[in-house]
Structures are given as structure tokens and as C-alpha cells.
CSV table of C-alpha atoms and ligand atoms in Angstrom, one decimal:
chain,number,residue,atom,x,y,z
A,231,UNK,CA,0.0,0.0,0.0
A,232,UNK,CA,1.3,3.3,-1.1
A,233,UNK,CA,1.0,6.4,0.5
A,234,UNK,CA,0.4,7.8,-3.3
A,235,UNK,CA,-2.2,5.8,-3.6
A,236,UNK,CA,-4.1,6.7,-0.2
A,237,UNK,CA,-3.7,9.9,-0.9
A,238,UNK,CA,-5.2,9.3,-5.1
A,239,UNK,CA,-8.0,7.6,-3.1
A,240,UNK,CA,-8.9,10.8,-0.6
A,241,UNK,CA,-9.2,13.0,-3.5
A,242,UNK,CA,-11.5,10.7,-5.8
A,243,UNK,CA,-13.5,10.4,-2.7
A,244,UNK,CA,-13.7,14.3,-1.9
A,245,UNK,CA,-14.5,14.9,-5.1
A,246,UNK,CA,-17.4,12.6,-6.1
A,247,UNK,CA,-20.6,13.7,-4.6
A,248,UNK,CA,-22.1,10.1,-3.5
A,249,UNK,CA,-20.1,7.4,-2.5
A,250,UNK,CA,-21.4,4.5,-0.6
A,251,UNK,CA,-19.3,1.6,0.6
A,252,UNK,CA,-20.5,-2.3,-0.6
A,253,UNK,CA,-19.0,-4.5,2.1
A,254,UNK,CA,-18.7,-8.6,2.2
A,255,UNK,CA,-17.4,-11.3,4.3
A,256,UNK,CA,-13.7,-9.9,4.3
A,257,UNK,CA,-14.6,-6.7,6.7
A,258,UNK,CA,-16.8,-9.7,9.4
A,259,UNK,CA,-13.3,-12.2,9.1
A,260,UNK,CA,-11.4,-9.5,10.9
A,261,UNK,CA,-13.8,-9.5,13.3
A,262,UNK,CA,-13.2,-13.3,13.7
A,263,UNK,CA,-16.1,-14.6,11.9
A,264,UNK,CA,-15.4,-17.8,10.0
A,265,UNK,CA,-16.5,-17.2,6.6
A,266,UNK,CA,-18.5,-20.1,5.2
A,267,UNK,CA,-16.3,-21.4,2.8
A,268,UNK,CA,-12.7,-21.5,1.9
A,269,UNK,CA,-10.6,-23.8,4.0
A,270,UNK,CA,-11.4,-22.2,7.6
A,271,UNK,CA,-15.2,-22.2,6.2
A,272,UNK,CA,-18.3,-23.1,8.9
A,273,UNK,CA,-19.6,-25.1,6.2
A,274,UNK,CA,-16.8,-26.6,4.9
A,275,UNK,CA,-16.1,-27.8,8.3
A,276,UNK,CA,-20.1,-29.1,9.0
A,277,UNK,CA,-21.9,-29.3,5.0
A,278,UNK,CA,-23.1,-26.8,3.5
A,279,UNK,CA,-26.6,-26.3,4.0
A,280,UNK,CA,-29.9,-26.8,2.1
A,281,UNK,CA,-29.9,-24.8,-1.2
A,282,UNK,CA,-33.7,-24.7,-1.1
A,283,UNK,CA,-33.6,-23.7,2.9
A,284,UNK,CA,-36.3,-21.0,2.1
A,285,UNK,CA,-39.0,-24.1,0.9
A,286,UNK,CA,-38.1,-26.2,3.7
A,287,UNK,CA,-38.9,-23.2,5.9
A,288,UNK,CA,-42.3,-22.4,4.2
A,289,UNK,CA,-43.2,-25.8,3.5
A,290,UNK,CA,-43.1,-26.9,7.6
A,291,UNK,CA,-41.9,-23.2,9.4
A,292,UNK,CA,-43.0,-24.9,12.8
A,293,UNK,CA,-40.1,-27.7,12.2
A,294,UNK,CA,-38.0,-25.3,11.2
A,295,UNK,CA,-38.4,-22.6,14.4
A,296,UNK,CA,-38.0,-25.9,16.4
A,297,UNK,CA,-34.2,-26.6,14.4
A,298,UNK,CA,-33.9,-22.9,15.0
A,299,UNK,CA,-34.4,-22.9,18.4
A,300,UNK,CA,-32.2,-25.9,19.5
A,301,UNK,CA,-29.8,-24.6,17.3
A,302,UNK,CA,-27.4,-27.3,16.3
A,303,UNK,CA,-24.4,-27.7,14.2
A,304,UNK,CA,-22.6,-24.8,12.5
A,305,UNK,CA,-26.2,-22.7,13.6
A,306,UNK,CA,-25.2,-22.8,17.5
A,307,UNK,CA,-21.5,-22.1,16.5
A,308,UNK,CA,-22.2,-19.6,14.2
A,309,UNK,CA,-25.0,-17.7,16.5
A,310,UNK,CA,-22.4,-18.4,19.4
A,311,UNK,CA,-19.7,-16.5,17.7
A,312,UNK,CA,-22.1,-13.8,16.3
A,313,UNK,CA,-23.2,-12.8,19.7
A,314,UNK,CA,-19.2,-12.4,20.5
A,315,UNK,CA,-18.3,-10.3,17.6
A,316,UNK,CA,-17.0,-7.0,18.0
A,317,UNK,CA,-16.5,-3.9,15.2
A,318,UNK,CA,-12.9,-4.1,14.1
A,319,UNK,CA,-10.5,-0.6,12.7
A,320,UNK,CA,-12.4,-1.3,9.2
A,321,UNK,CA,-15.7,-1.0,10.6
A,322,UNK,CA,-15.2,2.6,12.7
A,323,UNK,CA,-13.4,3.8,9.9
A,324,UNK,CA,-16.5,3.3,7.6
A,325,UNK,CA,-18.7,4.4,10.7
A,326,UNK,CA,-16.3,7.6,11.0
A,327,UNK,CA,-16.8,8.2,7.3
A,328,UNK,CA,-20.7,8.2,7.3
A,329,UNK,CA,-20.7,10.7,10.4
A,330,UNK,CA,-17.8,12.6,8.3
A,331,UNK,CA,-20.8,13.2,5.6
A,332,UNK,CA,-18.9,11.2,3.3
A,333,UNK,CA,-20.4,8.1,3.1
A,334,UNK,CA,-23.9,8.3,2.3
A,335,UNK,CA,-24.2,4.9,2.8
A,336,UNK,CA,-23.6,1.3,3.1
A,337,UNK,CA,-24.5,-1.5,1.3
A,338,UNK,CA,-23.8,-4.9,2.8
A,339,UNK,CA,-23.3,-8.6,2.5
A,340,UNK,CA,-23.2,-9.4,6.2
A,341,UNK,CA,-25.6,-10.1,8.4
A,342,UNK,CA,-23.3,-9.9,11.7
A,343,UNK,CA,-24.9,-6.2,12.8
A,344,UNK,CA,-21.4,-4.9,13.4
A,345,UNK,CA,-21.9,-1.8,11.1
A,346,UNK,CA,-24.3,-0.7,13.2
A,347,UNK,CA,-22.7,-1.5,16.6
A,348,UNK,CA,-20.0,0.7,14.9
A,349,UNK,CA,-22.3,3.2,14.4
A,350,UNK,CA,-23.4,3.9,10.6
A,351,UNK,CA,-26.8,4.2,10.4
A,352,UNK,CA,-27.8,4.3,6.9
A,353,UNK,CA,-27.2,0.4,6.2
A,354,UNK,CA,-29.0,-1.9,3.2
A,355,UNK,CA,-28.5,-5.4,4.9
A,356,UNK,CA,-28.9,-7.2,1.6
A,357,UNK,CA,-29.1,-10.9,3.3
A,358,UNK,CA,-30.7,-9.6,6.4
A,359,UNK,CA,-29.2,-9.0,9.9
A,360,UNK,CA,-29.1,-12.4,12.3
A,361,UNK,CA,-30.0,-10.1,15.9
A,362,UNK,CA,-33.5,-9.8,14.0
A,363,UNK,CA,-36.8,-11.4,13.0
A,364,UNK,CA,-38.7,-10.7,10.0
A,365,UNK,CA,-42.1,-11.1,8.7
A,366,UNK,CA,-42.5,-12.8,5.3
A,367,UNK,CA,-45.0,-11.1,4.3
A,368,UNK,CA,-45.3,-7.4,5.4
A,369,UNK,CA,-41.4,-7.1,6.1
A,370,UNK,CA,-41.8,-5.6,9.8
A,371,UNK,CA,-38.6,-6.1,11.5
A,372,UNK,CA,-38.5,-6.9,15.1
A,373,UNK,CA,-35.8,-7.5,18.2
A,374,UNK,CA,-36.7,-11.2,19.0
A,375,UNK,CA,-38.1,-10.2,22.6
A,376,UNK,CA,-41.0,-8.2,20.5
A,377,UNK,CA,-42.3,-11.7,19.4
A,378,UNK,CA,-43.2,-14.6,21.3
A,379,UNK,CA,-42.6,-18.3,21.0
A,380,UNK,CA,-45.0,-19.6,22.9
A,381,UNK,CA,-47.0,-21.0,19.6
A,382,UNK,CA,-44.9,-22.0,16.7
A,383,UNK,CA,-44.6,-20.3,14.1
A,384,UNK,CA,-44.6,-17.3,15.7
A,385,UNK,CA,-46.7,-14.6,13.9
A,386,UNK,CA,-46.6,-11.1,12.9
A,387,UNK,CA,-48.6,-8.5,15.3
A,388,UNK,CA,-49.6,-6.3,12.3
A,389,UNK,CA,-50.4,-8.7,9.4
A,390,UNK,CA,-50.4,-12.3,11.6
A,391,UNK,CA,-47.6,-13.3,8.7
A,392,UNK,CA,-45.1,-15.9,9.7
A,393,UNK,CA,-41.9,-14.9,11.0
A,394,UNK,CA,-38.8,-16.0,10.4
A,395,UNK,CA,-35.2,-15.0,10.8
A,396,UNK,CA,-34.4,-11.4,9.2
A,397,UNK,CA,-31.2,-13.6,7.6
A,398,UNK,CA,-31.6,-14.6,4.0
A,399,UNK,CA,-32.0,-18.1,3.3
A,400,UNK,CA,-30.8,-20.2,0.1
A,401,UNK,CA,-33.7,-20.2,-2.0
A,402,UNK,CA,-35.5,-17.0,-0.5
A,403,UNK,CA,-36.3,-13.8,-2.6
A,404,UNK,CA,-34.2,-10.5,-1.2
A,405,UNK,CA,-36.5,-8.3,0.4
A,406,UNK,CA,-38.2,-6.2,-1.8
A,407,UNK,CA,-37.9,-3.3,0.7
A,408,UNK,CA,-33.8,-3.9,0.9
A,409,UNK,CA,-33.8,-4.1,-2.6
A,410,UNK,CA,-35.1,-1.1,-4.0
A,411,UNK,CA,-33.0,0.8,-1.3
A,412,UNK,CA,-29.8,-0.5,-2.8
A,413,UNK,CA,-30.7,0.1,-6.2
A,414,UNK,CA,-31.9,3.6,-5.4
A,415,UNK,CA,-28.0,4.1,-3.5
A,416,UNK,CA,-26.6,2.5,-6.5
A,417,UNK,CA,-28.4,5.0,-8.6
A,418,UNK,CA,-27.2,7.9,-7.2
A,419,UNK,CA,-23.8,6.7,-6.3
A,420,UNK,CA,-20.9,8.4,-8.5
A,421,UNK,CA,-17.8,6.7,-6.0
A,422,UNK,CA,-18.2,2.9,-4.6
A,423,UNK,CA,-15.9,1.7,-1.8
A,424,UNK,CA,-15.5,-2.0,-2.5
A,425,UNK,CA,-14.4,-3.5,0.7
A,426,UNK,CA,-14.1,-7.6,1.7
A,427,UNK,CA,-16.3,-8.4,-1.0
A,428,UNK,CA,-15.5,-10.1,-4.1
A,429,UNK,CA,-18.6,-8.7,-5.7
A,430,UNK,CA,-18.9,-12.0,-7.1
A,431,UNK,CA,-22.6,-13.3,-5.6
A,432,UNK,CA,-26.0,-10.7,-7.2
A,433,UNK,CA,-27.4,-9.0,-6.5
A,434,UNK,CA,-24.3,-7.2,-5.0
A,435,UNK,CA,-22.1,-7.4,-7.9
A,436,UNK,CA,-24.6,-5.6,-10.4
A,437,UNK,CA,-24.0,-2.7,-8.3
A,438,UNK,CA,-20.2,-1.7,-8.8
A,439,UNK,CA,-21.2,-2.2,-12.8
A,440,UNK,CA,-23.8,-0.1,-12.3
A,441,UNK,CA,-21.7,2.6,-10.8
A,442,UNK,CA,-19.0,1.9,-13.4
A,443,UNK,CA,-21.2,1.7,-16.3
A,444,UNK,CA,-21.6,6.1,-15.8
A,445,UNK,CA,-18.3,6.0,-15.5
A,446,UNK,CA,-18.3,6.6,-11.6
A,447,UNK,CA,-15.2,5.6,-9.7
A,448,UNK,CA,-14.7,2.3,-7.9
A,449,UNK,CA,-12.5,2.0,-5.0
A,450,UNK,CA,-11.5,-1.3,-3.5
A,451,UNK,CA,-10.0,-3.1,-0.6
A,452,UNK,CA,-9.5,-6.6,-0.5
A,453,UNK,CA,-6.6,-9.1,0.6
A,454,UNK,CA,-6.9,-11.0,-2.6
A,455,UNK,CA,-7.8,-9.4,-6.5
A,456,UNK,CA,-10.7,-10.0,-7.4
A,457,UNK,CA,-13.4,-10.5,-10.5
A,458,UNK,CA,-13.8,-6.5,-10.4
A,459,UNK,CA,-10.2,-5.2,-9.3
A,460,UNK,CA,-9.2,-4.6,-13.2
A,461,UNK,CA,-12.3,-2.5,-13.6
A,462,UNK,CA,-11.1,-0.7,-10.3
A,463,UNK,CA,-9.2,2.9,-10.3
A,464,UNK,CA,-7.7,2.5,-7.7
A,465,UNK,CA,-7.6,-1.2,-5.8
A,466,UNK,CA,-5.8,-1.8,-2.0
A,467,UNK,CA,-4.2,-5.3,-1.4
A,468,UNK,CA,-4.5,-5.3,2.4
A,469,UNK,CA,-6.9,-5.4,5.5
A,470,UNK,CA,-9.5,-3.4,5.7
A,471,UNK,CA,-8.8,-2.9,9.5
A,472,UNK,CA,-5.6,-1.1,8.2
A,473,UNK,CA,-6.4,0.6,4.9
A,474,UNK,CA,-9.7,2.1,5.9
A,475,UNK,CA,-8.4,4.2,8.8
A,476,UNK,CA,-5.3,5.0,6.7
A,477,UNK,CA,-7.5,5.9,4.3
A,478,UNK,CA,-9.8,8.5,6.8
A,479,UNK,CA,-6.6,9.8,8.0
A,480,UNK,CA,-5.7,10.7,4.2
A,481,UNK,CA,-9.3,12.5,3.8
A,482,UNK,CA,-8.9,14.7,7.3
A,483,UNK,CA,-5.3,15.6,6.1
A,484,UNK,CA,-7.0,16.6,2.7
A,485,UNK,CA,-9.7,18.7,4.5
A,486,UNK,CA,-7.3,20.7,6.8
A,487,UNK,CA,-5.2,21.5,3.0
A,488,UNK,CA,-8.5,23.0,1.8
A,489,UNK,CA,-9.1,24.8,4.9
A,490,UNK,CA,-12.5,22.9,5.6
A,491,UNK,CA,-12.8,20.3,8.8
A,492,UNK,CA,-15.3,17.8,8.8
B,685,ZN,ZN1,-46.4,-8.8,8.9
């Protein structure tokens, strides 16, 4: 990592008038998540699971809350190291930069809530957050003490809908609602920040094409090159836990050169 190129980075970033930040699985692994695959990968270790998850759920949902609750497998080790998980450097930095009024917002992959113990606030979960229920068919969200369990499957209290986790399963629809959001921030974003995501699974990776298709800058961080980094400007090799706050330090020293503090 050059300084050069922190430096080329802070002043594509101050001068685009939308950037919003696409994060994946890379930003939760230096929390100490296992990803899911690759060699340290949850389900590499226990199988992966059902593709067609979503039409197990809605074919028996009661069966399934019952799995859910008992939590077994890579579920219990997964929700066990979830409810561990703190932000890392690469999570404040982007939480700095949204309070900054430079990130407009975030668009991500993960469903670990740590963006938003960090603090941003404007966040598209794409595949849902895990600390949260969902009903499937109005698409209230609710903290799991606002529903009870008492008779499975629980139900929604404004449409009586079933509820489920607010976490995506194989073979279930995005949310509409999540959806539209990221395609509106896509829309208006001129400056993507690419971080611990290989852009790889849609609908995330329509969205730095999108942005790169009106020719709007694309800035990524990733240990490894990915699918997009030759369609990049500008690409980091590195953690995010050390470029990001590298990278803020570069736009505060740019701010104080044009007189103007955050
Ligand atoms: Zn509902």
C-alpha cells in the first residue's frame, strides 16, 4: 500500500458527490467470523446447507423454528460467535466516514450487525441482519423479545404473517424493501468503496457495474484481487482494518489543506 495511492484515493472520494461503501465477508473475518467457505469455512467444516432452505422453511416453518431454536451444528457455533463479535479498525473507519458526511451509505453482504454496533446508520443489509426477525410477508422487523414463542410459528402482530429469521436463506427472494433501497443508493452513487467483498454473488455485484457503467469511480479493498479489481481505479491489497483508517486519516489531512474540517 502506497501512501500515493491513499492519498489518489482521498481526492476521488472528496470529489465525487455520492459514494457509498458495498462490504462482504472480508470486513466480518477481521472481526473473527469464519466465513462459510474456503478452507477455515463453517460449512466446509459441517456441510453446507440446504440450497432450497427458504422451501423447507415455508413448507413446515413450525419444524423449522424448532431446528432454529435448539440450534445445532454450524447454527449454535455460528450464532455463538455472532453474539461475540465486536467492530474491528475497518468497521469505525467506515462508521467515521458516514458521520464525516462522506459516506452516504452502506451496502452490505453481512448479516453480523457490526456496522451498526459501529455506528453507521444508513445500512441496506442485503441478506438480512441475524439479531433480527422478519415477517414474510409485510417485512416488519422486530428484536426477537417483541415476538413470542410460545406458539410456533410465531406470527406477525400487524399482518399475523409468519416470521422468520431477518437472515436470507438459500432459495428465499431478497426483500423487496432492501432491494429497491440499494438500487436507489446504486443509482445515485458516483464513488463505490469496495471492501471484503469479491462482488462476485447478485445482487451485489450488479452494483459496482452499475456505478461503473456512468463511468463513476470504484475504489476497492481486498486481501486478494478479485473478478472487479481490473475495472477498479484505484484497488488496496491489504486489511481493511488497516487501509480504511489509513484511508480517513488521508481525507482529514486533505480537508485541513483545503481549509474545511469535517
Ligand atoms: Zn407482517
Amino acid at each position: 500500500m502506497e501512501n500515493d495511492d491513499i492519498e489518489h484515493a482521498a481526492r476521488l472520494i472528496l470529489a465525487s458527490q455520492y459514494v457509498v461503501g458495498l462490504t462482504g465477508a472480508g470486513v466480518s473475518v477481521e472481526s473473527s467470523i469464519r466465513p462459510f467457505r474456503g478452507p477455515d469455512g463453517l460449512w466446509t467444516e459441517y456441510g453446507e446447507p440446504p440450497m432450497d432452505g427458504y422451501q423447507h422453511f415455508l413448507a413446515d416453518p413450525k419444524t423449522s423454528w424448532e431446528q432454529r431454536i435448539k440450534r445445532e451444528g454450524y447454527a449454535r457455533e455460528l450464532y455463538e460467535t455472532l453474539m461475540k463479535a465486536k467492530p474491528n479498525p475497518a468497521h469505525y473507519a467506515l462508521a467515521g466516514l458516514e458521520e464525516m458526511g462522506i459516506l452516504r451509505s452502506l451496502i452490505t453482504q453481512n448479516v453480523d450487525n457490526l456496522h451498526r454496533a459501529a455506528g453507521n446508520r444508513k445500512i441496506a443489509e442485503i441478506h438480512g441482519n441475524f439479531s433480527k426477525l422478519r415477517c414474510i410477508q409485510c417485512n416488519s422487523r422486530y428484536e426477537p423479545e417483541e415476538i413470542s414463542l410460545e406458539i410456533l410459528p410465531p406470527r406477525c402482530p400487524r399482518c399475523n404473517g409468519i416470521v422468520k429469521s431477518d437472515t436470507v436463506m438459500f432459495g428465499e427472494p431478497i426483500p423487496v424493501d432492501v432491494l429497491e433501497i440499494c438500487q436507489d443508493e446504486a443509482s445515485k452513487c458516483d464513488c463505490m468503496l469496495l471492501v471484503g467483498t469479491s462482488a462476485f454473488v447478485y445482487p451485489a455485484a450488479g452494483f459496482p457495474l452499475q456505478v461503473k457503467g456512468k463511468e463513476g469511480i470504484l475504489i476497492e479493498v481486498n486481501l486478494y484481487e478479485t473478478e472487479i479489481t481490473s475495472s477498479c481505479n484505484i484497488s488496496f491489497r491489504g486489511k481493511a482494518g488497516e487501509v480504511l483508517p489509513r484511508l480517513v486519516e488521508g481525507i482529514k489531512v486533505k480537508l485541513q489543506e483545503s481549509g474545511s474540517s469535517p
